[in-house]
Coordinates of C-alpha atoms in Angstrom, one line a residue:
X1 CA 100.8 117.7 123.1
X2 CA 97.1 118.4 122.0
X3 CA 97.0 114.4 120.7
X4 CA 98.0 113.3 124.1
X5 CA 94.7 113.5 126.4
X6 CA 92.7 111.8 123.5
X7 CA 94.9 108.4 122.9
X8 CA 96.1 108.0 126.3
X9 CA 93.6 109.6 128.7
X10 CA 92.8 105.8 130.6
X11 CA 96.8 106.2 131.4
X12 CA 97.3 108.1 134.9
X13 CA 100.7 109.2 134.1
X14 CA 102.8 112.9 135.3
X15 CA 103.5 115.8 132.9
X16 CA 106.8 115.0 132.4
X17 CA 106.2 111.2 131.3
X18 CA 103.1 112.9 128.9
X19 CA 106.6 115.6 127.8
X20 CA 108.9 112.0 127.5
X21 CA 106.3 110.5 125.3
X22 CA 105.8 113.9 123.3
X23 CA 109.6 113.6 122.8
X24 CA 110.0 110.9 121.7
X25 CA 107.0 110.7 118.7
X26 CA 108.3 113.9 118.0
X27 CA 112.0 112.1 117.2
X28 CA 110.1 108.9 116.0
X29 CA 108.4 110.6 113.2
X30 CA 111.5 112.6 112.7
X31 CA 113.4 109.3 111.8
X32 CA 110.7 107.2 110.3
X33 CA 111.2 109.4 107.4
X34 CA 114.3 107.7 106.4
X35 CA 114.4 105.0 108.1
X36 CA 112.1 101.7 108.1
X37 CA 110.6 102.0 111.9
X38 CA 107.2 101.0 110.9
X39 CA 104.6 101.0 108.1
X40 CA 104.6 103.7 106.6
X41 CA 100.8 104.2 106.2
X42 CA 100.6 104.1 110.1
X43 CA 102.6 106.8 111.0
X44 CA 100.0 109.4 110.6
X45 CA 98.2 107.7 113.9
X46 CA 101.4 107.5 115.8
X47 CA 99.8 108.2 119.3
X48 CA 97.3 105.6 119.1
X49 CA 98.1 102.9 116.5
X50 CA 101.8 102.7 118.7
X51 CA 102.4 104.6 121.8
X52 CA 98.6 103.3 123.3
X53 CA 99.3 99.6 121.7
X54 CA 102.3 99.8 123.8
X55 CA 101.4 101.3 126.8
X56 CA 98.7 98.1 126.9
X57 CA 101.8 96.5 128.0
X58 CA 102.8 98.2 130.9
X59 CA 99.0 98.7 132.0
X60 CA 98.9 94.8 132.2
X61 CA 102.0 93.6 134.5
X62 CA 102.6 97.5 135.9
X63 CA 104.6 95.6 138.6
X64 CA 107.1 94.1 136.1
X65 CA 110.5 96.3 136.8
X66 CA 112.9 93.8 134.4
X67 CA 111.8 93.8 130.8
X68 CA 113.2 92.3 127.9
X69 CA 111.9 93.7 124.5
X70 CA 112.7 91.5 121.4
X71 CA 113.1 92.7 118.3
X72 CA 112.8 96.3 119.7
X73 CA 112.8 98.1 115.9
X74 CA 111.1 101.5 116.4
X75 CA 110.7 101.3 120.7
X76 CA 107.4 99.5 120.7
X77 CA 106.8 98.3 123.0
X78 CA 110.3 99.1 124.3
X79 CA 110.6 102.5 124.7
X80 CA 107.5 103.0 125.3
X81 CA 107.6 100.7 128.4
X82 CA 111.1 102.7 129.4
X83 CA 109.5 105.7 129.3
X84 CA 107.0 104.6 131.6
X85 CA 109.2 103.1 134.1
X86 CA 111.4 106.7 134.2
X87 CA 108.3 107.7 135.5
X88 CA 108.2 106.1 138.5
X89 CA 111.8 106.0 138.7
X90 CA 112.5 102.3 139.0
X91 CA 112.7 99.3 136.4
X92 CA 114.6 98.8 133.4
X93 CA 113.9 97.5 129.4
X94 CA 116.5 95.4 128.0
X95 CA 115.9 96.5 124.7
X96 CA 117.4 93.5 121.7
X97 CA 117.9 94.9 118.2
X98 CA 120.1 93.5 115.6
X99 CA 119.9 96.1 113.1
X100 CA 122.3 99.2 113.7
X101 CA 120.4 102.0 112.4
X102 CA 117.5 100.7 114.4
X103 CA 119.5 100.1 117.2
X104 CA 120.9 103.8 117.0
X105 CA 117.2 105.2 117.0
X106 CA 116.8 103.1 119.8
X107 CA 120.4 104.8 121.8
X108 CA 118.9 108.5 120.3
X109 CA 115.5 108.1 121.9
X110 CA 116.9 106.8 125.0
X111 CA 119.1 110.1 125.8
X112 CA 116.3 112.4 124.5
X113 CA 113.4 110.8 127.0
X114 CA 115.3 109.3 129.7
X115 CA 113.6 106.4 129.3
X116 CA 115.3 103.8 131.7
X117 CA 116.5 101.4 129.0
X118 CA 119.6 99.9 127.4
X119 CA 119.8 98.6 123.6
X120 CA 121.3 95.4 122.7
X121 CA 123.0 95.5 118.8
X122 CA 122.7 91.4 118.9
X123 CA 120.9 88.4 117.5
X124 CA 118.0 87.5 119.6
X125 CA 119.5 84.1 119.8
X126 CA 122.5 85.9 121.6
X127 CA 120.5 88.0 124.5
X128 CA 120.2 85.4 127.0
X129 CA 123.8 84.8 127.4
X130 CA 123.8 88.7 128.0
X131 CA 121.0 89.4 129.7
X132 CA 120.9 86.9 132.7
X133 CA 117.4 87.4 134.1
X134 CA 114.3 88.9 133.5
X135 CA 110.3 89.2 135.0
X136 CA 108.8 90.0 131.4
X137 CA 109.5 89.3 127.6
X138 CA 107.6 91.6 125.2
X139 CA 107.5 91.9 121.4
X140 CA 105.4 93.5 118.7
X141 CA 104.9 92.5 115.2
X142 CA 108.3 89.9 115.4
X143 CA 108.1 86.5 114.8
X144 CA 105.2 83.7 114.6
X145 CA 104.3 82.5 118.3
X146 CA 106.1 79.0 117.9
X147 CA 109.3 81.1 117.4
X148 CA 108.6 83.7 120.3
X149 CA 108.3 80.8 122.9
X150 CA 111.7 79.3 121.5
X151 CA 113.5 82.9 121.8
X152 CA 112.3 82.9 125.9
X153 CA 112.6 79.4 127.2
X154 CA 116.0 80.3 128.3
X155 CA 114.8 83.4 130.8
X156 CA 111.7 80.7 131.5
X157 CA 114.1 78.0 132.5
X158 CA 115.9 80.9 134.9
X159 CA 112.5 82.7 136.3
X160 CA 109.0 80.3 136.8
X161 CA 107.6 83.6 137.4
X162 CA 108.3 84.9 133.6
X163 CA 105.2 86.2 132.0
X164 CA 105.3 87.1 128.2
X165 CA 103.4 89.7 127.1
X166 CA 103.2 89.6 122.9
X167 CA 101.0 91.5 120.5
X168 CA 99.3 89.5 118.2
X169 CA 96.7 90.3 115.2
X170 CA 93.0 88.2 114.1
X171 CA 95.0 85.1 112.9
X172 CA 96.6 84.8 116.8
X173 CA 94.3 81.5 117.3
X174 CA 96.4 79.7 114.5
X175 CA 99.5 80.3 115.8
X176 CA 98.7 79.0 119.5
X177 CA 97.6 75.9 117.9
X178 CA 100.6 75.7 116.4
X179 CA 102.2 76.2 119.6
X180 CA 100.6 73.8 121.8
X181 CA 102.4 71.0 119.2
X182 CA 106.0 72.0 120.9
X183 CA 105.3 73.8 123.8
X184 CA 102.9 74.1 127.5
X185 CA 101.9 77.0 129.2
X186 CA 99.5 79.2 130.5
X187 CA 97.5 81.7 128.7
X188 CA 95.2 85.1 129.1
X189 CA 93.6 86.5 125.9
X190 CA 93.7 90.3 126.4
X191 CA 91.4 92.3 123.9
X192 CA 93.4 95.3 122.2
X193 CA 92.5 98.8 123.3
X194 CA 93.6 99.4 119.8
X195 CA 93.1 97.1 117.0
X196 CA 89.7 95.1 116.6
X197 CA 90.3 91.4 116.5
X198 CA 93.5 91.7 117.9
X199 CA 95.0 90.5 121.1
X200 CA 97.8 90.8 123.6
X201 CA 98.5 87.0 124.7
X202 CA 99.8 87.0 128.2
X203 CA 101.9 83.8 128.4
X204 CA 103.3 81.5 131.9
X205 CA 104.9 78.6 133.2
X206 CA 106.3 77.8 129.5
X207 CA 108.1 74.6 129.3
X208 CA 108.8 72.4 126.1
X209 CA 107.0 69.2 125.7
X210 CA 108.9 66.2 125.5

């Protein structure tokens, strides 16, 4: 646990959330080491270039108790977010992963930390039909910004309240120009904790222009 107080020491968060998230980069780094969960050059900065880049998340809507994580992969932001939630024992992360040896990471690390969360073995495409509502849509390192707002409109058209919370890197100004071609909505620019240059684009009221 000696890496913990270092990368998340902003976090006020029990000793048995700190023991969840020591669990589970414990099984991450356990399975990244035959399976593809995230660069590979990364994984030596676990704790800080994933677990605090997901816990961002959380800090920003902490009142958010329905997630939906897209393209969930190695459980960031997911399980992360999960893990979170178990520790103040309410909430829940839908978590959407197509591939099945992702998806059973995603199962593994579930029972191991208790997070509260579920996984999803489906398209994206396929979620909303599943998943009928939801207060927040997160992803990480998934799909251009044009795409993401196409993957949430249907939980958007159910909840006006819907905020997006998506991680993006230096060329995020791009792809909300891109964006505002198809699509309205509001937007907060949130400075990573983690990464210089890069952001976390909060996103509202997303509707698709005529």
């Amino acid at each position: 646990m000696s890496s913990f107080p270092r990368a998340l020491s902003h976090l006020d968060v029990s000793r048995e959330t700190k023991d969840r998230l020591d669990t589970f980069v414990a099984l991450f780094q356990k399975w990244a080491k035959t399976i593809n969960l995230v660069a590979p050059s990364t994984l030596a900065e676990t704790w800080n270039r994933h677990i605090v880049d997901s816990a961002q998340i959380f800090a920003l809507h902490p009142g958010a108790r329905n997630w939906v994580d897209l393209g969930s992969g190695g459980g960031f932001p997911g399980i992360v977010t999960g893990i979170l939630l178990a520790g103040i024992g309410d909430g829940w992360v839908h978590l959407v992963e197509s591939n099945n040896k992702k998806a059973a990471f995603l199962r593994r690390a579930i029972l191991e930390t208790g997070a509260r969360a579920s996984v999803h073995a489906i398209r994206i495409e396929e979620a909303p039909a599943i998943i009928e509502r939801c207060d927040a849509i997160s992803a990480r390192a998934l799909a251009d910004l044009d795409l993401l707002m196409e993957f949430g409109l249907p939980w958007a058209e159910r909840n006006a309240d819907l905020r997006f919370f998506l991680h993006k890197g230096r060329d995020y100004q791009r792809e909300i120009d891109k964006a505002l071609g198809r699509w309205r909505f509001d937007l907060v620019k949130h400075a990573s904790i983690v990464e210089q240059d890069s952001v976390v684009l909060e996103l509202s009221n997303l509707s698709q222009k005529p």
